[in-house]
Amino acid sequence: MVLDLHTPLTDFPGVGPARGKKLAKLGLTDVESLLTYYPRDYEDRRRSSAIRSAPEDVPVCVRAMVAAAPRLNRIRRGLELVKARVVDATGTADVTWFNQSWMKDALRPGEEYVFFGRLEGQGGRRRMTNPVLQRPGDEAVTGCILPVYPLTAGITNHLMVRLARQAVEACAERLPETLPQPVRREHRLAAAEWACRQAHFPDSFETLAVARRRLVFEELFYLSAGLALLRGRRTARKGWRMEPAPVDGYQRLLPYPLTGAQRQVMEDISGDMAGGRPMNRLVQGDVGSGKTAVAGYAAWMCAQNGGQTALMVPTELLAEQHFRSLSALLEPAGVRVGLLTGSLRPAEKKELHRAIAAGEVDLVIGTHALLSQGVRFPRLGLVVADEQHRFGVEQRALLAGKGEAGESPHILVMSATPIPRTLALIVYGDLDVSVIRELPPGRRPVATYLIGEDKRQRMYNFIRKLTGEGRQVYIVCPAVEEGAGDPLGPPLKAATAYAGELQRDVFPDLTVGCVHGRMKPRDKEAVMSAFARGELQVLVSTTVVEVGVDVPNAALMVVEDADRFGLSQLHQLRGRVGRGSWQSYCVLLTRNTGPETLSRLRAFTATTDGFRIAEEDLRLRGPGDFFGQRQHGLPQLKVASLAEDVELLREAQDAARALLAVDPELTRPEHRPVLERIRALFAEEADAFN
Ligand code: ADP
Ligand code: MG
């Protein structure tokens, strides 16, 4: 069979339509896809030994002769043993296979085979269980480093190894070298073909590391180059050149002095919006660092220039809250502020749409629907996305053409989930980043405790004490209704039932409210505003309070089944308290006593630095929490690990920038393969690259 990169896998012997379908589920359709389907692990099967001297604790290859015909024993239904005695010059081993009855016929007395497995017992008479068998003429499954592939039902590793071996042997040399020669030389990267061979069938773990380095670099390089290309195109576009607005003038509108960090970010923003290019800036600030005031500044500057601002937030609750604080702040300065939410009555909505289209509203606050609801902004100058990683590359690209006369509006993204720097470089690789690491003065760190079920009563007493002092309390549960979570474990605390129970049995004299994501927006809002007005003392909720809600009188955050939450999420929750001038507390309850869980949660109680927590979360849980379901619009990484390959990421980014510095649109013929790879990588966003 002659193979090329596009030979379908169904042409391989032993792969029929049924297996073909299963392989396709893994994304494997042709030789090329197979070559870039890398093992998830490797098994070292190189060590060989004589029977007598084999160590007990690691598997080894033993070359030995079958001494007598193997016997098959049917112990009972579902349990069959094949037993054989094998010998070499140093000793004897009794070999047993469980439920592999075909072994009986695979072995011939008097023949020599290689067995790979652990030898138990000592001396000249030892035991092996379920060893891997290598017959003469079989393809090598012993004496090598064996790749272990990600599998699916019906596809064995054995099959994968066989297919990969054929593909690598026939076609690795046909893989095009897409990395430019100077990049490879400068960063000491192995050739594509060699890296592919070694990634599948490494000669040693050292060569594997060299190969992996090339593949990781390559992946991060194309990703970085794609993002840098997007960024280059953006900065080549025209943006509304606005007159700068003095930060001191804005300060006069505020009841408190801005922090140095807030001022700095405002200067960054002012510079961007006055620069003649569309701003595309991310403001990263820990919870409570005062990002709303920063957004207010940007909207104020935009309004002074006769522009409209759309401020998008993820929930209606947050929209209401921003509306309250920003209209109080900006209306006195003549900025007209509107609130557009799904709970407006049709007539109100129509009127607001009209006012926006007539340019009678300067700042419109609403959920994401804001821009897609057919609302027309005749003078859109600025889009602010609060709390959102959900605001991905493609939405930003979509906005690019919405401004006046082909000018792209300025974009300001505000994130309260501190993202590890390395991730920010990827997730926001096409953005400029400002960081607020300073909290307003006078904030006392939230005292955080981790407790078990045995201290529940004391926690209730504490709630009673704080509410007695006039404070309010949040209690967050991982579920809305009973029955969620692991069916075998204890039921998770469920917001609705728990709230009822607390009101009835524990705090009959306090007012307990409940809010969760399945309630109608209007009802949610009613409960939240009752809490904000101080009419509720205890608010039981799901993570709907996670994002942005600001009730300064709340001084205690209790998190039930805290092990169910990621550290960054816990940090967000904790950020809901400690906003006033009194000491605030966060109590994590857990019924999970696993040492890893406890150490993770303890690490959380020991620091209040959101950036450190984010790094820790990344290390422990991987980038999923940051990337996860969020529509970041970025391609999936196949080989690189953002938690581990930080250094390589920096290198790849430098290389990508250097390349684009000499050839900004990658139009040179020698860079064509790079552009093609980028296109393929960002296939879902093809538009962005046309
Ligand atoms: P976040 O960055 O989490 O969005 P907010 O903008 O909600 O934070 O601000 C949190 C609280 O801090 C608000 O009550 C806000 O009025 C207050 N605040 C913001 N900036 C300052 C400041 N410079 N000094 C004092 N309080 C501030
Ligand atoms: Mg906020």
XYZ file of C-alpha atoms and ligand atoms in Angstrom:
718
model
C 0.000 0.000 0.000
C 1.356 3.440 -0.926
C 0.555 6.006 1.696
C 0.527 9.733 1.509
C -0.571 12.335 4.018
C -4.128 12.267 2.767
C -4.630 8.525 2.578
C -7.825 7.775 4.517
C -7.366 5.502 7.496
C -10.045 3.206 6.126
C -7.496 2.181 3.466
C -5.382 0.601 6.211
C -5.643 -3.172 6.551
C -7.810 -4.025 9.510
C -9.685 -0.713 9.501
C -13.182 -1.204 8.165
C -16.033 1.300 8.121
C -16.932 0.598 11.750
C -13.452 1.238 13.083
C -13.111 4.120 10.667
C -16.074 5.766 12.369
C -14.612 5.231 15.797
C -11.285 6.665 14.713
C -13.068 9.650 13.231
C -14.524 10.283 16.687
C -10.973 10.877 17.820
C -10.468 13.260 14.931
C -8.503 10.641 13.026
C -9.417 10.465 9.366
C -6.242 10.433 7.343
C -2.531 9.840 7.731
C -1.795 13.451 8.499
C -4.275 13.561 11.373
C -2.692 10.395 12.721
C 0.797 11.857 12.579
C -0.292 14.814 14.677
C -2.246 12.688 17.139
C 0.352 12.480 19.848
C 0.603 9.915 22.638
C -0.676 10.989 26.013
C 1.967 8.950 27.766
C 4.792 6.488 27.215
C 5.667 3.167 28.764
C 9.300 2.312 29.155
C 9.658 -1.290 27.970
C 13.370 -1.159 27.249
C 14.820 -2.718 30.368
C 15.572 -6.390 30.011
C 16.788 -8.919 32.507
C 17.383 -12.570 33.228
C 14.711 -14.251 35.350
C 16.829 -14.677 38.453
C 18.272 -11.143 38.564
C 15.125 -9.196 37.596
C 14.113 -6.545 40.138
C 10.742 -7.069 41.790
C 9.407 -3.546 41.592
C 9.650 -2.584 37.907
C 8.484 -4.418 34.808
C 11.217 -5.822 32.585
C 11.549 -7.742 29.340
C 12.528 -11.365 29.865
C 13.531 -13.598 26.982
C 12.477 -17.095 27.905
C 11.392 -20.435 26.446
C 8.004 -21.995 27.065
C 8.810 -25.192 28.953
C 5.550 -27.110 28.508
C 2.198 -26.649 26.761
C 0.224 -23.883 28.540
C -2.968 -24.928 30.368
C -6.312 -23.196 30.294
C -8.378 -23.313 33.519
C -11.970 -22.175 33.606
C -12.411 -21.229 37.241
C -15.938 -19.950 36.744
C -17.908 -17.912 34.272
C -15.912 -14.799 33.538
C -12.713 -16.086 35.044
C -10.293 -18.031 32.893
C -6.643 -18.564 33.581
C -3.904 -19.529 31.179
C -0.846 -20.831 32.992
C 2.548 -21.497 31.490
C 6.004 -22.231 32.778
C 8.876 -20.397 31.096
C 12.614 -20.829 31.595
C 15.860 -19.096 30.780
C 19.457 -19.941 31.665
C 19.051 -18.512 35.183
C 15.675 -19.703 36.371
C 11.997 -20.457 35.943
C 8.919 -18.264 36.013
C 5.260 -19.297 36.331
C 3.242 -17.060 34.088
C -0.493 -16.490 34.502
C -2.870 -14.592 32.209
C -6.346 -13.711 33.389
C -9.115 -13.856 30.812
C -6.820 -14.003 27.817
C -7.597 -17.552 26.787
C -6.062 -17.033 23.344
C -2.654 -17.064 25.034
C -2.984 -20.814 25.236
C -2.636 -21.115 21.474
C -0.261 -18.205 21.057
C 2.521 -20.045 22.863
C 4.348 -23.107 21.558
C 6.419 -25.263 23.868
C 10.114 -25.068 23.072
C 9.833 -21.633 21.448
C 11.430 -18.450 22.795
C 9.442 -15.259 23.365
C 9.892 -11.927 25.081
C 7.656 -11.357 28.100
C 7.266 -7.899 29.538
C 6.000 -7.637 33.071
C 6.915 -7.637 36.731
C 8.589 -10.664 38.197
C 7.334 -11.443 41.668
C 9.064 -13.592 44.231
C 12.781 -14.192 44.555
C 15.392 -16.603 43.361
C 15.257 -19.119 40.567
C 11.486 -19.684 40.699
C 9.387 -16.590 40.134
C 5.914 -15.454 39.004
C 4.592 -13.115 36.327
C 0.981 -11.994 35.882
C -0.488 -10.768 32.608
C 2.812 -9.990 30.903
C 2.852 -8.477 27.440
C 3.865 -11.095 24.916
C 6.176 -10.446 21.997
C 6.382 -13.237 19.445
C 9.147 -13.437 16.837
C 7.974 -11.550 13.765
C 5.412 -9.477 15.734
C 5.923 -5.788 15.562
C 7.882 -4.454 18.491
C 5.827 -3.946 21.617
C 8.758 -4.695 23.901
C 12.334 -3.463 23.961
C 11.136 0.056 23.177
C 9.448 3.067 24.662
C 5.844 2.335 23.818
C 3.495 5.225 23.051
C 0.176 5.272 24.903
C -2.518 7.042 22.901
C -5.770 8.612 23.998
C -8.380 6.007 23.085
C -12.085 5.527 22.680
C -14.318 2.455 22.979
C -13.425 -0.077 20.300
C -10.004 1.386 19.573
C -7.163 -0.340 21.424
C -3.737 1.047 22.020
C -2.409 -1.933 20.119
C -4.269 -0.807 17.021
C -3.164 2.774 17.459
C 0.463 1.767 17.783
C 0.211 -0.302 14.621
C -1.439 2.488 12.617
C 0.920 5.129 13.939
C 3.929 3.020 13.124
C 2.830 2.526 9.550
C 1.993 6.190 9.149
C 5.268 7.363 10.658
C 7.361 4.951 8.641
C 5.694 5.765 5.354
C 4.948 9.439 5.720
C 6.794 11.298 8.454
C 9.257 12.482 5.841
C 6.458 14.057 3.877
C 5.412 16.346 6.689
C 6.166 19.835 5.506
C 8.586 21.884 7.556
C 6.484 24.963 8.202
C 8.674 26.744 10.731
C 10.948 29.224 9.006
C 14.568 28.136 8.986
C 15.859 31.176 10.915
C 13.313 30.570 13.674
C 14.360 26.955 13.972
C 18.004 27.880 14.075
C 17.615 30.649 16.591
C 15.463 28.636 18.960
C 17.301 25.360 18.432
C 14.277 23.435 17.266
C 14.328 19.944 15.846
C 13.109 19.310 12.318
C 9.423 18.503 11.785
C 10.007 14.985 10.524
C 12.389 13.999 13.292
C 10.126 15.508 15.955
C 7.172 13.549 14.609
C 9.063 10.259 14.639
C 10.380 10.819 18.135
C 7.058 11.975 19.508
C 5.489 8.671 18.482
C 8.385 6.262 18.859
C 11.089 7.898 20.917
C 14.591 6.445 21.038
C 14.946 7.748 24.562
C 13.226 10.108 26.951
C 15.904 12.652 26.111
C 15.103 12.649 22.410
C 11.433 12.725 23.319
C 11.968 15.915 25.314
C 13.754 17.516 22.365
C 10.949 16.505 20.027
C 8.253 17.699 22.387
C 9.986 21.034 22.744
C 9.753 21.556 19.032
C 6.094 20.556 18.868
C 5.088 22.744 21.805
C 7.023 25.654 20.413
C 5.430 25.170 17.036
C 1.940 25.132 18.466
C 2.467 28.194 20.616
C 4.272 29.957 17.804
C 1.367 29.670 15.391
C -1.090 30.656 18.059
C 0.981 33.685 19.021
C 1.600 34.639 15.426
C -2.131 34.465 14.695
C -2.956 36.684 17.639
C -0.162 39.094 16.791
C -1.439 39.274 13.243
C -4.914 40.159 14.512
C -3.442 42.760 16.765
C -1.377 44.206 13.933
C -4.454 44.497 11.758
C -6.306 46.222 14.535
C -3.614 48.778 15.132
C -3.522 49.401 11.409
C -7.226 50.365 11.513
C -8.453 53.831 12.088
C -10.080 54.620 15.398
C -11.951 57.590 16.691
C -9.383 60.122 17.823
C -10.865 61.593 20.989
C -9.823 64.596 23.019
C -8.245 63.401 26.271
C -10.252 64.022 29.432
C -8.269 65.066 32.499
C -8.300 62.480 35.257
C -8.344 65.306 37.809
C -11.627 66.515 36.379
C -13.065 63.047 36.819
C -11.726 62.862 40.348
C -13.950 65.816 41.258
C -17.010 63.705 40.508
C -15.992 61.024 43.004
C -16.547 60.843 46.756
C -13.171 59.152 47.351
C -9.611 59.699 46.115
C -8.650 57.450 43.231
C -5.855 55.007 43.895
C -2.607 55.394 42.018
C -3.372 52.235 40.092
C -6.800 53.507 39.033
C -5.263 56.769 37.850
C -2.611 54.930 35.897
C -5.183 52.820 34.081
C -7.216 55.930 33.287
C -4.127 57.512 31.784
C -3.594 54.371 29.691
C -7.178 54.550 28.482
C -7.007 58.232 27.739
C -3.838 57.702 25.723
C -5.449 54.855 23.777
C -8.647 56.699 22.942
C -6.764 59.815 21.923
C -4.302 57.885 19.792
C -6.246 57.585 16.554
C -6.291 53.763 16.678
C -9.046 51.661 18.180
C -8.296 50.902 21.809
C -8.329 47.213 22.676
C -7.421 47.109 26.303
C -7.911 44.644 29.097
C -8.055 45.930 32.645
C -7.281 43.203 35.080
C -8.061 44.069 38.637
C -8.685 41.983 41.646
C -12.195 41.985 43.080
C -12.926 45.267 44.787
C -10.070 47.110 43.129
C -12.497 49.678 41.738
C -12.873 48.803 38.096
C -16.343 50.328 37.835
C -14.878 53.767 38.429
C -12.397 53.090 35.647
C -15.194 52.152 33.251
C -16.994 55.317 34.352
C -13.979 57.370 33.409
C -13.800 55.879 29.929
C -17.520 56.491 29.358
C -17.152 60.041 30.651
C -14.313 60.771 28.244
C -16.250 59.217 25.392
C -19.358 61.284 26.199
C -17.312 64.468 26.318
C -16.320 63.680 22.768
C -19.915 63.230 21.716
C -19.615 59.440 21.606
C -21.878 56.726 22.961
C -20.732 53.930 25.226
C -22.189 50.437 25.456
C -21.367 48.772 28.770
C -22.004 45.039 28.682
C -22.227 42.888 31.781
C -23.022 39.195 32.183
C -26.120 39.462 34.386
C -29.081 41.739 34.809
C -28.293 42.086 38.496
C -24.965 43.548 37.639
C -26.462 45.788 34.982
C -28.846 47.251 37.573
C -26.044 47.780 40.019
C -23.796 49.498 37.511
C -26.699 51.597 36.390
C -27.290 52.777 39.935
C -23.678 53.632 40.683
C -22.728 55.059 37.293
C -25.804 57.188 36.864
C -25.261 58.622 40.356
C -21.697 59.371 39.355
C -22.083 60.600 35.810
C -25.546 62.179 35.523
C -24.342 65.239 37.490
C -21.638 65.603 34.841
C -24.291 65.649 32.136
C -23.836 62.077 30.945
C -27.193 60.525 30.092
C -27.301 56.914 31.267
C -29.748 54.219 30.149
C -30.429 50.687 31.361
C -31.439 48.097 28.789
C -32.462 44.726 30.188
C -34.775 41.906 29.258
C -37.170 42.852 32.036
C -38.086 46.211 30.518
C -41.707 46.474 29.398
C -42.045 46.559 25.592
C -43.039 50.204 25.583
C -40.101 51.187 27.777
C -37.790 49.205 25.604
C -39.068 50.807 22.456
C -38.619 54.243 23.903
C -35.069 53.459 24.997
C -34.193 52.086 21.571
C -35.497 55.273 20.056
C -33.539 57.456 22.441
C -30.329 55.544 21.765
C -30.826 55.765 18.025
C -31.519 59.481 18.339
C -28.247 59.912 20.220
C -30.096 61.033 23.359
C -28.375 58.473 25.574
C -24.617 58.583 26.124
C -24.062 55.446 28.152
C -26.175 52.319 27.803
C -25.769 49.511 30.316
C -27.076 46.048 29.594
C -26.307 42.403 29.081
C -24.548 40.972 26.050
C -27.726 41.228 24.058
C -27.059 44.949 24.005
C -25.190 44.880 20.751
C -27.103 42.145 19.013
C -30.633 43.295 19.793
C -30.790 45.461 16.738
C -30.130 48.521 18.840
C -28.600 51.178 16.668
C -25.878 53.363 18.121
C -25.323 56.250 15.731
C -22.251 57.481 17.617
C -20.798 54.325 19.166
C -17.363 55.265 20.423
C -16.661 52.781 23.179
C -17.657 49.273 24.163
C -16.915 48.165 27.703
C -17.249 44.488 28.613
C -17.254 43.975 32.367
C -16.232 40.781 34.124
C -15.807 39.021 30.898
C -13.584 36.419 29.541
C -16.704 35.433 27.648
C -16.007 38.373 25.480
C -13.793 36.562 23.054
C -11.746 37.265 20.016
C -14.648 36.820 17.638
C -16.948 39.258 19.406
C -14.193 41.791 19.327
C -13.731 41.176 15.626
C -17.485 41.526 15.141
C -17.452 44.929 16.744
C -14.628 46.163 14.626
C -16.871 47.578 11.943
C -19.711 48.945 14.086
C -18.389 52.438 14.610
C -18.840 55.666 12.750
C -17.653 55.910 9.173
C -15.748 52.645 9.219
C -13.934 53.556 12.406
C -13.742 50.775 14.946
C -15.070 51.607 18.386
C -12.704 51.561 21.315
C -12.894 48.390 23.348
C -12.270 48.038 27.047
C -12.482 44.593 28.636
C -12.530 44.365 32.400
C -11.734 41.122 34.103
C -12.100 40.440 37.787
C -10.802 36.915 37.546
C -7.140 37.547 37.784
C -5.702 35.449 35.028
C -2.190 34.151 35.302
C 0.079 36.241 33.143
C 0.860 33.387 30.841
C -2.799 32.762 30.168
C -3.527 36.417 29.716
C -0.913 36.420 26.989
C -2.883 33.787 25.169
C -6.483 34.597 26.014
C -5.891 38.279 25.511
C -2.921 37.997 23.189
C -4.399 40.615 20.920
C -5.075 43.095 23.733
C -3.052 45.619 25.635
C -3.190 44.880 29.325
C -3.394 47.152 32.376
C -3.305 45.643 35.811
C -4.723 47.095 39.034
C -2.911 45.354 41.825
C -3.706 47.908 44.470
C -6.881 47.920 46.536
C -8.439 51.154 47.818
C -6.930 52.082 51.185
C -8.486 50.975 54.441
C -9.634 47.587 53.223
C -8.971 44.914 55.761
C -8.126 41.514 54.337
C -11.020 39.101 54.661
C -10.233 36.617 57.439
C -10.720 33.173 55.945
C -11.359 29.895 57.753
C -11.726 26.319 56.660
C -14.007 24.197 58.848
C -15.577 20.763 58.883
C -19.145 19.711 59.564
C -18.394 19.458 63.311
C -18.139 23.245 63.559
C -21.414 23.980 61.801
C -23.151 25.013 65.026
C -20.386 27.472 65.811
C -20.716 28.908 62.343
C -24.440 29.444 62.961
C -23.607 31.167 66.245
C -21.213 33.410 64.392
C -23.908 34.345 61.885
C -26.170 35.252 64.793
C -23.465 37.406 66.356
C -22.685 39.325 63.136
C -26.305 39.889 62.207
C -26.807 41.072 65.775
C -24.203 43.735 65.029
C -26.180 44.805 61.991
C -24.098 43.002 59.367
C -25.391 40.774 56.578
C -24.348 37.315 55.501
C -24.053 35.421 52.244
C -24.296 31.649 52.173
C -23.353 30.087 48.855
C -24.296 26.525 47.886
C -23.041 24.509 44.944
C -26.497 23.439 43.762
C -29.999 24.809 43.335
C -31.893 21.622 44.077
C -31.213 18.493 46.056
C -29.890 15.528 44.161
C -27.136 17.264 42.267
C -23.575 16.066 42.416
C -22.207 12.604 42.932
C -25.088 10.151 43.406
C -22.964 8.089 45.782
C -21.724 10.946 47.922
C -23.696 12.951 50.458
C -26.210 15.263 48.746
C -24.806 18.705 48.080
C -26.209 21.643 49.943
C -28.967 22.931 47.738
C -29.866 26.595 47.932
C -33.657 26.399 47.959
C -34.140 23.639 50.509
C -31.336 24.909 52.687
C -32.722 28.433 52.773
C -36.084 27.085 53.903
C -34.455 24.934 56.551
C -32.374 27.792 57.924
C -35.344 30.122 58.131
C -37.546 27.501 59.809
C -35.187 25.650 62.119
C -32.088 27.736 62.711
C -32.842 31.433 62.302
C -36.616 31.854 62.754
C -35.940 35.350 64.075
C -33.816 36.483 61.117
C -34.871 37.231 57.564
C -33.458 34.650 55.178
C -33.706 35.069 51.417
C -32.753 32.863 48.529
C -31.587 33.626 45.030
C -30.443 31.297 42.269
C -29.849 31.216 38.560
C -33.101 29.454 37.692
C -35.253 32.268 38.997
C -36.764 34.789 36.620
C -34.522 37.835 36.265
C -37.190 40.032 37.813
C -37.494 37.808 40.906
C -33.745 37.537 41.268
C -33.432 41.257 41.067
C -36.132 41.731 43.701
C -34.332 39.468 46.172
C -30.938 40.994 45.453
C -32.144 44.511 45.882
C -33.908 43.557 49.118
C -30.562 42.248 50.310
C -28.756 45.372 49.087
C -31.295 47.523 50.990
C -30.622 45.540 54.136
C -34.087 43.970 54.331
C -32.643 40.478 54.262
C -30.044 39.482 56.808
C -28.999 36.179 55.325
C -28.901 35.481 51.612
C -28.637 31.874 50.536
C -27.644 31.561 46.911
C -25.863 29.707 44.194
C -22.909 31.318 42.502
C -25.112 33.997 40.952
C -23.524 36.338 43.471
C -20.130 35.385 42.204
C -19.742 38.190 39.774
C -19.512 41.813 40.696
C -22.361 42.299 43.164
C -21.560 45.014 45.670
C -23.222 45.088 49.113
C -20.779 46.812 51.462
C -22.731 45.851 54.602
C -22.204 42.140 53.982
C -19.431 40.955 56.274
C -19.537 37.177 56.081
C -19.378 34.812 53.140
C -20.086 31.196 53.966
C -19.368 28.679 51.223
C -21.000 25.271 51.643
C -19.251 22.256 50.086
C -16.381 24.564 49.281
C -14.396 21.733 47.701
C -16.836 21.922 44.810
C -15.486 25.270 43.723
C -12.297 26.262 41.961
C -9.954 28.540 43.870
C -10.512 31.435 41.519
C -14.232 31.037 41.966
C -13.845 30.996 45.747
C -11.766 34.112 45.438
C -14.566 35.790 43.524
C -17.042 34.771 46.192
C -14.804 36.023 48.959
C -14.536 39.304 47.092
C -18.243 39.913 47.754
C -17.393 40.797 51.351
C -14.752 43.091 52.785
C -16.124 46.028 50.828
C -17.076 48.098 53.834
C -14.989 49.403 56.678
C -15.568 46.551 59.147
C -13.698 43.308 59.479
C -15.133 40.690 57.152
C -14.941 36.924 57.116
C -15.088 34.022 54.740
C -15.870 30.546 56.066
C -15.392 27.503 53.866
C -17.257 24.389 54.884
C -16.270 21.042 53.542
C -17.200 17.429 54.168
C -14.377 16.277 51.980
C -11.377 15.155 53.994
C -9.078 14.167 51.140
C -5.582 15.506 51.817
C -5.322 17.172 48.410
C -8.632 18.945 48.797
C -7.731 20.137 52.256
C -4.340 21.415 51.209
C -5.858 23.244 48.248
C -8.441 24.927 50.455
C -5.886 25.686 53.150
C -3.659 27.363 50.581
C -6.649 29.522 49.757
C -7.200 30.578 53.357
C -3.568 31.668 53.557
C -3.563 34.306 50.822
C -5.821 37.057 49.504
C -3.770 37.763 46.394
C -5.998 36.883 43.472
C -3.113 36.597 41.076
C -1.343 34.067 43.246
C -4.559 32.128 43.630
C -5.048 32.117 39.886
C -1.543 30.759 39.349
C -2.242 28.063 41.899
C -5.549 27.205 40.272
C -3.824 26.919 36.933
C -1.215 24.632 38.403
C -3.739 22.410 40.167
C -6.636 22.306 37.762
C -5.111 23.268 34.459
C -6.314 26.024 32.213
C -9.809 24.554 31.891
C -11.278 26.904 34.448
C -9.992 29.882 32.584
C -10.597 28.560 29.122
C -13.391 26.155 29.877
C -16.748 26.835 28.366
C -15.827 30.403 27.832
C -16.142 31.530 24.293
C -12.620 32.688 24.030
C -12.589 31.729 20.384
C -9.131 30.307 20.649
C -7.966 27.048 19.155
C -7.525 23.998 21.329
C -3.962 23.254 22.305
C -2.802 19.727 21.466
C 0.653 19.419 22.944
C 1.401 22.525 24.936
C 0.432 22.789 28.568
C -0.137 26.346 29.622
C 0.689 25.437 33.166
C 4.066 23.981 32.310
C 5.281 25.523 29.114
C 5.437 29.107 30.243
C 9.027 29.670 29.210
C 8.461 28.203 25.812
C 5.372 30.341 25.416
C 7.446 33.464 25.980
C 10.016 32.277 23.478
C 7.385 31.440 20.896
C 5.743 34.808 21.375
C 9.033 36.616 20.913
C 9.697 34.632 17.772
C 6.221 35.373 16.414
C 6.576 39.080 17.106
C 10.009 39.174 15.513
C 8.683 37.484 12.415
C 5.761 39.887 12.096
C 8.062 42.830 12.639
C 9.820 42.027 9.374
C 6.780 40.747 7.486
C 3.639 42.176 9.121
C 1.139 40.484 6.798
C 3.225 37.366 6.144
C 3.181 38.040 2.441
C 6.703 36.851 1.680
C 6.730 33.545 -0.173
C 8.869 31.857 2.475
C 6.241 32.762 5.083
C 3.314 31.415 3.163
C 3.366 28.100 5.057
C 3.192 30.044 8.311
C 0.135 31.942 7.155
C -1.476 28.722 6.030
C -0.886 27.092 9.372
C -2.388 30.089 11.141
C -5.428 29.955 8.904
C -5.905 26.268 9.633
C -5.457 26.804 13.357
C -8.013 29.564 13.550
C -10.288 27.819 11.078
C -13.419 28.721 13.004
C -12.495 32.327 12.818
C -11.488 32.226 9.224
C -13.117 35.594 8.647
C -10.695 37.311 10.922
C -7.832 36.307 8.666
C -9.216 36.991 5.242
P -14.480 45.768 41.159
O -13.107 46.113 40.707
O -14.551 44.461 41.852
O -15.492 45.923 40.062
P -15.936 47.938 42.281
O -15.750 48.851 41.139
O -17.250 47.270 42.437
O -14.803 46.840 42.266
O -15.525 48.726 43.586
C -15.660 48.161 44.848
C -16.000 49.215 45.873
O -14.902 50.067 46.081
C -17.157 50.099 45.454
O -17.992 50.241 46.561
C -16.481 51.400 45.068
O -17.329 52.502 45.298
C -15.285 51.429 45.967
N -14.129 52.142 45.441
C -13.674 52.140 44.169
N -12.555 52.896 44.059
C -12.290 53.361 45.296
C -11.268 54.212 45.844
N -10.284 54.708 45.089
N -11.313 54.467 47.165
C -12.291 53.964 47.935
N -13.284 53.189 47.496
C -13.282 52.881 46.182
Mg -16.892 45.036 39.066
